[in-house]
Coordinates of C-alpha atoms and ligand atoms in Angstrom, one line a residue:
M1 CA 0.0 0.0 0.0
N2 CA 1.4 3.4 -0.8
N3 CA 1.5 5.9 2.0
P4 CA -1.6 8.0 2.2
K5 CA -1.3 11.7 3.0
V6 CA -0.9 12.3 6.7
R7 CA -4.2 13.5 8.2
V8 CA -4.4 14.1 11.9
R9 CA -7.2 15.5 14.0
F10 CA -7.6 17.2 17.3
A11 CA -10.9 16.0 18.7
P12 CA -11.9 17.8 21.9
S13 CA -15.3 17.6 23.6
P14 CA -16.7 21.0 24.4
T15 CA -17.3 20.1 28.0
G16 CA -15.3 23.0 29.4
P17 CA -12.2 25.1 28.7
L18 CA -9.2 23.5 27.1
H19 CA -6.6 22.6 29.6
M20 CA -2.9 23.2 28.7
G21 CA -2.6 19.4 28.3
G22 CA -5.3 19.6 25.6
V23 CA -3.4 22.4 23.8
R24 CA -0.3 20.3 23.9
T25 CA -2.2 17.5 22.2
A26 CA -3.4 19.9 19.5
L27 CA 0.2 21.2 19.2
F28 CA 1.7 17.8 18.7
N29 CA -0.9 16.9 16.1
Y30 CA -0.3 20.2 14.3
L31 CA 3.5 19.7 14.4
F32 CA 3.2 16.1 13.1
A33 CA 1.0 17.3 10.3
K34 CA 3.3 20.1 9.3
K35 CA 6.4 17.9 9.5
H36 CA 4.9 15.4 7.1
G37 CA 3.2 17.9 4.8
G38 CA -0.2 16.6 6.1
D39 CA -3.5 18.0 7.3
F40 CA -4.4 19.1 10.8
I41 CA -8.1 18.9 11.5
L42 CA -10.3 20.1 14.3
R43 CA -13.3 17.9 15.0
I44 CA -15.7 18.8 17.8
E45 CA -16.9 15.7 19.7
D46 CA -20.1 16.9 21.1
T47 CA -22.2 13.8 21.3
D48 CA -22.6 13.9 25.0
Q49 CA -25.4 16.4 25.4
N50 CA -25.4 16.2 29.1
R51 CA -21.9 17.5 29.3
F52 CA -22.3 20.3 26.8
V53 CA -21.0 23.6 28.2
P54 CA -21.9 26.9 26.4
G55 CA -18.9 28.8 25.1
A56 CA -16.6 25.8 25.3
E57 CA -16.4 25.3 21.5
E58 CA -15.6 29.0 20.9
Y59 CA -13.0 28.8 23.6
I60 CA -11.3 25.9 21.9
A61 CA -11.2 27.7 18.5
D62 CA -10.0 30.9 20.2
S63 CA -7.2 29.0 22.0
L64 CA -6.0 27.3 18.9
N65 CA -6.1 30.6 17.1
W66 CA -4.1 32.4 19.8
C67 CA -1.5 29.7 19.6
G68 CA -1.3 29.9 15.8
L69 CA -2.4 26.3 15.4
S70 CA -4.9 26.8 12.6
P71 CA -6.6 23.7 11.3
V72 CA -7.1 23.2 7.6
E73 CA -10.6 21.8 8.2
D74 CA -12.8 22.6 11.1
P75 CA -16.5 23.5 11.9
A76 CA -15.9 27.1 10.8
R77 CA -13.9 26.6 7.7
G78 CA -15.6 23.4 6.6
G79 CA -13.9 21.0 4.3
K80 CA -14.6 18.0 2.1
Y81 CA -15.0 15.6 5.0
G82 CA -17.5 17.7 7.0
P83 CA -19.4 18.5 9.0
Y84 CA -16.8 18.7 11.7
R85 CA -19.1 18.9 14.6
Q86 CA -20.4 15.4 15.6
S87 CA -23.8 16.6 16.6
E88 CA -24.3 17.7 13.0
R89 CA -23.2 14.2 11.8
K90 CA -25.8 12.6 14.1
N91 CA -27.7 10.8 11.4
L92 CA -24.8 9.0 9.9
Y93 CA -23.8 6.9 12.9
R94 CA -26.9 4.8 13.2
K95 CA -26.2 2.6 10.2
Y96 CA -22.7 1.7 11.5
A97 CA -24.2 0.6 14.8
D98 CA -26.8 -1.4 13.0
Q99 CA -24.1 -3.0 10.8
L100 CA -22.4 -4.3 14.0
V101 CA -25.6 -5.6 15.4
E102 CA -26.2 -7.5 12.1
S103 CA -22.7 -8.9 12.0
G104 CA -23.0 -10.0 15.7
W105 CA -20.4 -7.6 17.0
A106 CA -23.0 -5.6 18.9
Y107 CA -26.4 -6.1 20.5
I108 CA -29.5 -4.2 21.6
A109 CA -29.9 -3.8 25.4
F110 CA -33.2 -2.6 27.0
D111 CA -32.0 -2.4 30.6
T112 CA -33.0 0.9 32.1
T113 CA -30.7 3.2 34.0
E114 CA -32.5 2.3 37.2
E115 CA -32.1 -1.4 36.6
I116 CA -28.4 -1.0 36.0
E117 CA -28.1 1.2 39.1
Q118 CA -29.7 -1.6 41.1
L119 CA -27.3 -4.2 39.7
R120 CA -24.5 -2.0 40.7
K121 CA -25.8 -1.6 44.2
D122 CA -26.4 -5.3 44.6
A123 CA -22.8 -6.0 43.5
E124 CA -21.4 -3.4 45.8
A125 CA -23.3 -4.9 48.8
K126 CA -21.4 -8.1 48.1
G127 CA -18.1 -6.2 47.8
E128 CA -18.0 -6.7 44.0
T129 CA -18.2 -4.3 41.1
F130 CA -20.9 -4.8 38.5
S131 CA -19.8 -4.7 34.9
Y132 CA -22.1 -5.1 31.9
G133 CA -20.2 -7.6 29.8
I134 CA -18.7 -11.0 29.3
G135 CA -19.8 -12.4 32.7
T136 CA -23.2 -10.8 33.0
R137 CA -24.7 -10.0 29.6
E138 CA -26.3 -13.3 29.0
S139 CA -28.6 -12.9 32.0
L140 CA -29.6 -9.3 31.3
N141 CA -32.4 -7.6 29.3
N142 CA -30.9 -7.7 25.8
S143 CA -31.1 -9.2 22.4
L144 CA -28.6 -11.9 23.4
K145 CA -30.9 -13.2 26.1
L146 CA -34.3 -12.4 24.7
S147 CA -35.9 -14.2 21.7
Q148 CA -36.2 -12.4 18.4
E149 CA -39.9 -12.0 18.9
E150 CA -39.5 -10.5 22.3
V151 CA -36.9 -8.0 21.0
Q152 CA -39.2 -7.1 18.1
Q153 CA -42.1 -6.6 20.5
K154 CA -40.1 -4.2 22.6
L155 CA -39.0 -2.3 19.6
D156 CA -42.6 -2.1 18.4
N157 CA -43.5 -0.8 21.8
N158 CA -40.9 2.0 21.5
E159 CA -39.1 0.8 24.5
S160 CA -35.9 2.7 25.0
Y161 CA -32.6 0.8 24.3
V162 CA -29.0 1.2 23.7
I163 CA -26.6 -0.7 21.4
R164 CA -23.6 -2.3 23.1
F165 CA -20.4 -3.7 21.8
K166 CA -20.1 -7.4 22.3
M167 CA -16.6 -7.8 23.7
P168 CA -15.1 -11.2 22.6
K169 CA -14.1 -13.5 25.4
N170 CA -10.6 -13.9 26.5
L171 CA -8.9 -12.3 23.6
D172 CA -5.5 -10.6 23.7
V173 CA -5.7 -7.4 21.7
T174 CA -2.3 -6.2 20.7
E175 CA -1.6 -2.9 19.1
N176 CA 1.5 -0.8 18.4
D177 CA 1.7 2.6 19.9
I178 CA 4.3 4.9 18.3
I179 CA 5.3 6.2 21.7
R180 CA 4.9 3.1 23.9
G181 CA 5.6 0.3 21.6
S182 CA 3.5 -2.9 21.6
V183 CA 0.6 -2.8 24.1
T184 CA -1.6 -5.8 24.8
F185 CA -5.0 -5.9 26.6
N186 CA -7.0 -8.9 27.5
T187 CA -10.7 -8.5 26.8
T188 CA -12.0 -10.6 29.7
K189 CA -9.7 -9.0 32.3
S190 CA -10.4 -5.4 31.6
L191 CA -13.2 -4.7 29.2
D192 CA -16.9 -4.3 29.6
D193 CA -19.5 -4.1 26.8
K194 CA -19.4 -0.4 26.1
V195 CA -22.5 1.4 24.8
L196 CA -22.0 2.5 21.2
F197 CA -25.3 4.0 20.5
K198 CA -27.4 5.7 23.1
S199 CA -31.2 5.8 23.7
D200 CA -31.2 9.5 22.8
G201 CA -30.3 8.7 19.2
M202 CA -26.7 9.8 19.6
P203 CA -23.6 7.7 19.3
T204 CA -21.2 7.5 22.2
Y205 CA -17.6 8.8 21.9
H206 CA -16.2 5.4 21.0
L207 CA -18.5 4.8 18.0
A208 CA -18.4 8.3 16.7
N209 CA -14.7 8.7 17.1
V210 CA -13.8 5.5 15.2
V211 CA -16.4 6.1 12.5
D212 CA -15.2 9.6 12.0
D213 CA -11.6 8.8 12.0
H214 CA -12.3 6.3 9.3
L215 CA -14.5 8.6 7.2
M216 CA -12.2 11.5 7.6
E217 CA -9.3 9.3 6.5
I218 CA -7.3 10.0 9.6
T219 CA -3.9 8.3 9.4
H220 CA -2.6 9.0 12.9
V221 CA -4.4 9.3 16.2
I222 CA -2.4 11.4 18.6
R223 CA -4.1 11.9 21.9
G224 CA -3.7 11.9 25.7
E225 CA -2.7 8.9 27.7
E226 CA -6.1 8.9 29.3
W227 CA -7.5 7.3 26.1
L228 CA -5.1 4.4 26.2
P229 CA -7.7 2.1 27.9
S230 CA -10.1 2.8 25.0
L231 CA -7.5 1.6 22.5
P232 CA -8.5 -2.1 22.5
L233 CA -12.1 -1.3 22.0
H234 CA -11.2 1.0 19.1
V235 CA -8.9 -1.6 17.6
L236 CA -11.7 -4.1 17.8
L237 CA -14.2 -1.7 16.2
Y238 CA -11.8 -1.3 13.2
R239 CA -11.7 -5.1 13.0
A240 CA -15.5 -5.4 13.4
F241 CA -16.1 -2.9 10.6
G242 CA -13.5 -4.6 8.4
W243 CA -11.4 -1.4 8.3
D244 CA -8.2 -3.0 9.5
D245 CA -6.1 -2.0 6.5
T246 CA -6.9 1.7 6.8
K247 CA -6.8 1.7 10.6
P248 CA -4.8 4.7 11.8
Q249 CA -1.6 4.5 13.8
F250 CA -1.8 5.4 17.5
A251 CA 0.3 7.5 19.7
H252 CA -0.7 8.2 23.4
L253 CA 0.9 11.3 24.9
P254 CA 2.3 11.3 28.4
L255 CA 0.6 13.2 31.2
I256 CA 1.6 16.7 32.3
L257 CA 2.4 16.4 36.0
K258 CA 2.1 18.9 38.8
P259 CA 5.1 21.0 39.7
T260 CA 5.7 18.6 42.6
G261 CA 6.0 15.8 40.1
K262 CA 3.2 14.0 42.0
G263 CA 0.0 13.5 40.0
K264 CA -1.6 14.9 37.0
L265 CA -1.7 18.7 36.6
S266 CA -5.4 19.5 37.3
K267 CA -7.5 22.5 36.6
R268 CA -7.5 23.5 40.3
D269 CA -3.7 23.4 40.6
G270 CA -3.2 26.8 38.9
D271 CA -5.2 28.7 41.5
K272 CA -3.6 26.8 44.3
M273 CA -0.1 27.2 43.1
G274 CA -0.3 30.6 41.4
F275 CA 0.0 29.9 37.7
P276 CA -2.4 29.4 34.8
V277 CA -3.5 26.0 33.6
F278 CA -5.6 27.3 30.7
P279 CA -4.5 29.1 27.6
L280 CA -7.1 31.8 27.9
E281 CA -9.1 33.1 30.8
W282 CA -12.3 31.1 31.3
K283 CA -15.4 32.1 33.2
D284 CA -17.4 29.1 34.2
P285 CA -20.9 29.9 32.8
S286 CA -22.7 28.1 35.6
T287 CA -20.7 29.3 38.7
G288 CA -19.2 32.5 37.4
E289 CA -15.9 31.3 38.7
I290 CA -12.9 32.7 36.8
F291 CA -9.9 30.6 35.8
R292 CA -6.8 32.5 34.8
G293 CA -5.3 32.1 31.4
Y294 CA -1.7 32.4 29.9
R295 CA -2.8 35.1 27.6
E296 CA -4.3 37.3 30.3
D297 CA -1.3 36.6 32.5
G298 CA 0.8 38.2 29.9
Y299 CA 2.4 35.2 28.2
F300 CA 3.3 35.5 24.6
P301 CA 1.8 32.6 22.5
E302 CA 5.4 31.9 21.2
A303 CA 6.5 31.3 24.8
F304 CA 3.4 29.2 25.6
I305 CA 3.9 27.0 22.6
N306 CA 7.6 26.6 23.2
L307 CA 7.1 25.5 26.8
L308 CA 4.3 23.1 25.9
A309 CA 6.4 21.5 23.2
L310 CA 9.1 20.6 25.7
L311 CA 6.6 19.0 28.0
G312 CA 7.0 15.4 26.9
W313 CA 9.1 16.0 23.8
N314 CA 12.8 16.8 23.5
P315 CA 14.8 17.6 20.4
G316 CA 17.7 15.4 21.4
T317 CA 19.9 18.5 21.4
E318 CA 20.6 21.3 23.9
Q319 CA 18.4 23.7 21.9
E320 CA 15.5 25.1 24.1
F321 CA 14.1 27.9 22.1
F322 CA 12.0 27.0 19.1
S323 CA 9.6 28.9 16.9
L324 CA 6.6 27.0 15.7
E325 CA 8.3 26.5 12.3
E326 CA 11.4 25.2 14.0
L327 CA 9.3 22.9 16.1
A328 CA 7.6 21.5 13.0
E329 CA 10.9 20.9 11.5
A330 CA 12.4 19.1 14.5
F331 CA 9.4 17.3 15.8
S332 CA 9.0 13.5 15.8
L333 CA 6.7 11.3 17.8
E334 CA 9.7 8.9 18.4
R335 CA 11.2 11.6 20.6
V336 CA 8.1 11.9 22.8
V337 CA 8.6 10.2 26.2
K338 CA 6.4 7.7 27.8
S339 CA 6.6 9.0 31.4
G340 CA 4.8 12.1 32.6
S341 CA 6.6 15.4 32.4
R342 CA 6.7 17.8 35.3
F343 CA 5.4 21.3 34.7
D344 CA 7.7 24.0 36.1
P345 CA 6.0 27.4 36.4
E346 CA 9.4 29.1 36.8
K347 CA 10.6 27.7 33.5
A348 CA 7.4 29.0 31.9
K349 CA 8.3 32.5 33.1
W350 CA 11.8 32.0 31.8
F351 CA 10.5 31.2 28.4
N352 CA 8.4 34.3 28.4
K353 CA 11.4 36.4 29.4
H354 CA 13.2 35.1 26.4
Y355 CA 10.4 36.1 24.0
F356 CA 9.9 39.4 25.8
Q357 CA 13.6 40.3 25.3
Q358 CA 13.4 39.3 21.6
K359 CA 10.7 41.9 21.0
T360 CA 11.8 45.3 19.7
V361 CA 11.3 48.5 21.8
S362 CA 8.6 49.6 19.4
E363 CA 6.7 46.3 19.6
L364 CA 6.8 46.4 23.4
S365 CA 5.8 50.0 23.4
K366 CA 2.7 49.1 21.4
L367 CA 1.8 46.5 23.9
F368 CA 2.5 48.8 26.8
K369 CA 0.4 51.6 25.6
P370 CA -3.0 50.0 26.4
V371 CA -1.7 49.2 29.9
L372 CA -1.1 52.9 30.3
S373 CA -4.4 54.1 28.9
E374 CA -6.2 51.7 31.2
K375 CA -4.6 53.6 34.0
G376 CA -5.8 56.8 32.5
I377 CA -2.3 57.8 31.3
L378 CA -1.9 59.3 27.9
A379 CA 1.8 59.5 27.1
D380 CA 3.3 60.3 23.7
D381 CA 4.9 57.4 21.8
K382 CA 8.4 58.8 22.0
K383 CA 8.3 58.9 25.8
I384 CA 6.9 55.4 26.0
E385 CA 9.6 54.1 23.7
K386 CA 12.3 55.8 25.8
V387 CA 11.0 54.3 29.0
V388 CA 10.7 50.9 27.5
S389 CA 14.2 50.9 26.2
E390 CA 15.5 51.9 29.6
I391 CA 13.6 49.2 31.6
K392 CA 13.1 46.4 29.1
E393 CA 16.0 44.3 30.4
R394 CA 14.5 44.0 33.9
C395 CA 11.2 42.7 32.6
E396 CA 9.6 39.3 31.7
F397 CA 6.1 40.4 31.1
V398 CA 4.4 43.5 29.6
S399 CA 2.9 44.1 33.1
D400 CA 6.4 44.3 34.5
L401 CA 6.9 47.4 32.4
W402 CA 4.4 49.2 34.6
E403 CA 5.9 47.8 37.8
Q404 CA 9.4 48.9 36.7
G405 CA 8.5 52.2 35.1
S406 CA 5.2 53.6 36.6
F407 CA 7.1 56.5 38.1
F408 CA 7.9 57.8 34.6
F409 CA 4.2 58.5 34.1
A410 CA 3.0 59.3 37.6
E411 CA 4.7 61.2 40.4
P412 CA 5.3 59.3 43.6
V413 CA 2.5 59.4 46.1
T414 CA 4.5 57.6 48.9
Y415 CA 8.2 57.4 49.6
D416 CA 9.9 54.2 50.7
E417 CA 10.2 54.6 54.5
Q418 CA 13.3 52.5 54.8
A419 CA 15.1 54.6 52.2
V420 CA 13.9 57.8 53.8
K421 CA 15.3 56.7 57.1
K422 CA 18.6 55.8 55.7
R423 CA 19.1 58.5 53.1
W424 CA 17.3 61.7 54.2
K425 CA 19.4 63.8 56.5
A426 CA 18.8 67.2 58.1
E427 CA 20.8 68.9 55.5
T428 CA 19.2 67.1 52.5
P429 CA 16.3 69.6 51.8
E430 CA 18.7 72.5 51.6
Q431 CA 21.1 70.6 49.4
L432 CA 18.3 69.5 47.0
S433 CA 17.0 73.0 46.7
E434 CA 20.5 74.0 45.5
I435 CA 20.4 71.2 43.0
N436 CA 17.1 72.3 41.8
T437 CA 18.4 75.8 41.3
L438 CA 21.3 74.3 39.4
F439 CA 18.9 72.2 37.2
E440 CA 16.9 75.2 36.3
K441 CA 20.0 76.6 34.6
V442 CA 20.7 73.5 32.5
D443 CA 19.7 74.4 29.0
D444 CA 20.4 71.2 27.1
W445 CA 18.1 68.9 29.1
T446 CA 19.8 65.6 28.2
A447 CA 21.2 62.9 30.6
A448 CA 24.7 63.7 29.5
S449 CA 24.6 67.4 30.0
I450 CA 22.6 67.2 33.3
K451 CA 25.2 64.8 34.6
E452 CA 28.0 67.2 33.5
S453 CA 26.5 70.2 35.3
F454 CA 25.7 68.1 38.3
S455 CA 29.2 66.6 38.6
A456 CA 30.9 70.0 38.2
F457 CA 28.6 71.4 40.9
M458 CA 29.2 68.5 43.3
N459 CA 33.0 68.8 42.9
E460 CA 32.8 72.5 43.6
K461 CA 30.8 71.9 46.7
G462 CA 32.8 68.9 47.8
W463 CA 29.6 67.0 48.5
N464 CA 29.4 63.3 48.7
F465 CA 27.7 62.0 45.5
G466 CA 25.7 59.3 47.3
A467 CA 24.4 61.7 49.9
I468 CA 22.7 63.7 47.1
M469 CA 21.9 61.1 44.4
N470 CA 20.0 58.9 46.8
P471 CA 17.6 61.4 48.2
L472 CA 17.2 62.9 44.7
R473 CA 16.2 59.5 43.4
L474 CA 13.7 59.2 46.3
C475 CA 12.1 62.4 45.2
L476 CA 11.8 61.4 41.6
V477 CA 11.0 57.8 41.9
G478 CA 9.6 57.3 45.5
G479 CA 12.2 54.6 46.3
N480 CA 15.6 53.4 45.4
M481 CA 14.8 51.6 42.2
G482 CA 15.0 52.5 38.5
P483 CA 17.6 53.1 35.9
D484 CA 20.3 55.8 35.7
L485 CA 19.2 58.9 37.6
F486 CA 20.1 61.4 34.8
V487 CA 18.2 59.3 32.3
I488 CA 15.2 59.5 34.6
C489 CA 15.6 63.3 34.8
E490 CA 15.8 63.5 31.0
I491 CA 12.7 61.5 30.4
L492 CA 10.7 63.3 33.1
G493 CA 11.7 66.6 31.6
K494 CA 13.0 69.7 33.4
E495 CA 9.8 70.9 34.7
E496 CA 8.6 67.6 36.1
T497 CA 12.0 66.9 37.7
G498 CA 11.9 70.3 39.4
S499 CA 8.4 69.9 40.7
R500 CA 9.1 66.4 42.0
I501 CA 12.2 67.6 43.9
N502 CA 10.1 70.4 45.5
K503 CA 7.3 68.0 46.3
G504 CA 9.8 65.6 47.9
I505 CA 11.4 68.3 50.0
K506 CA 8.0 69.3 51.3
E507 CA 6.6 65.9 51.9
I508 CA 9.5 64.0 53.1
S509 CA 11.0 66.6 55.5
Ligands
LIG601 N1 -13.3 13.6 22.4 C1 -12.1 13.1 23.0 C2 -11.5 14.1 24.0 O1 -12.3 14.9 24.5 C3 -11.1 12.7 22.0 C4 -10.1 11.6 22.3 C5 -9.4 11.2 21.0 O2 -8.6 12.0 20.5 O3 -9.7 10.1 20.5 O4 -10.4 14.2 24.3

């Protein structure tokens, strides 16, 4: 068989916001497709109507878009294998379920939810667990046990039913996983008769997923480790449909672990440990609860993608910074590890710092401007750029620009007490007044010429530099942080510098 074009899909269920693990699954699918000149597809698996969450599908699309992972086929763009939302494909699954009933791979079951609940409780009382399958199905209310007439009668009476897969007895199902190698499952040991088609007329995940992967000509299924237990059922479904020769290859990605390395990173961990777990902010529509997002926390998508790629994959070299294109070039599933990878929030910040530093002053200034206007500050672009170029190096996030540089735009309202105690002497106000008088006379208001006049004056007076510079900084900045003092004077302008010195003298003394 000649190799078909690589087609992979990201197939989330819109049951809530996409966790960063989900974005990583999308990313690895995207990279694999790019690497092999294939197609990356988004399919929305929304067959479980009870778990539908409004806004979740938009959230998924927005997240992929923010990360730059655009599918070539998806519900919005369409494509020749559409529709790409399973609820819109509803009518096509039934015939596949029927086909399995006809061929004896599946059966009709009439047991009600209450009956099954009772069986579960009875088993529990005996310290056992009930499973609908190999050991129990022949005594239950289904087409294996009932006569054909009885079944027909129930159907004629419109009794509600499901279609279940008939798991073969004691069969070893072996499949190759690109990441894990050969994996074997024994049907009797671990598998029950999963529902394929529900009484509400909808397929379950298993049926819809396999049928769609087949119809959409998916060549590789790349998904999270939590789906590994479903693999034998899916493999058997391909066998049952007679689709073995076009069955996709499988790759189950490792878990992303908590920063402690113990246990899977969960949606609550972010709030507990102070970092985002979701790509974008999410407001739970039923509780109103807000979950923070990487985007709103000030991460650049490049940084987010880069850090995600290295959770479970490594290039086999020392290289740590990769653009999306470089990732696609370097990526291979063979270099994805089996074991879980620990998420390190500090490393995440470190990645952001790298991409922050890569940005030009003008790019960062454009991002800083809205932060300023939100605070009611209207500064001209030149000034913003000057400030950014002075403080850029100390920052990892756009929000740091405000933390490091707010005093350029707003005069201090308080003065650091510790610094005042240490630096403000009885003679300071008098000395600063003299400096102010000197500054008034500086014509060329640039850092260099301010410094020159200042130094000459200091030498003439025989004053100690530190004894003046520190309280001067206190007046201008409110504390002892910030870049070069004369650069601060220059950016503030002569008038503002003078007024801050006067204000400091009045308020600190
Ligand atoms: N709908 C499944 C999910 O929510 C897809 C699993 C798969 O990729 O097969 O993750």
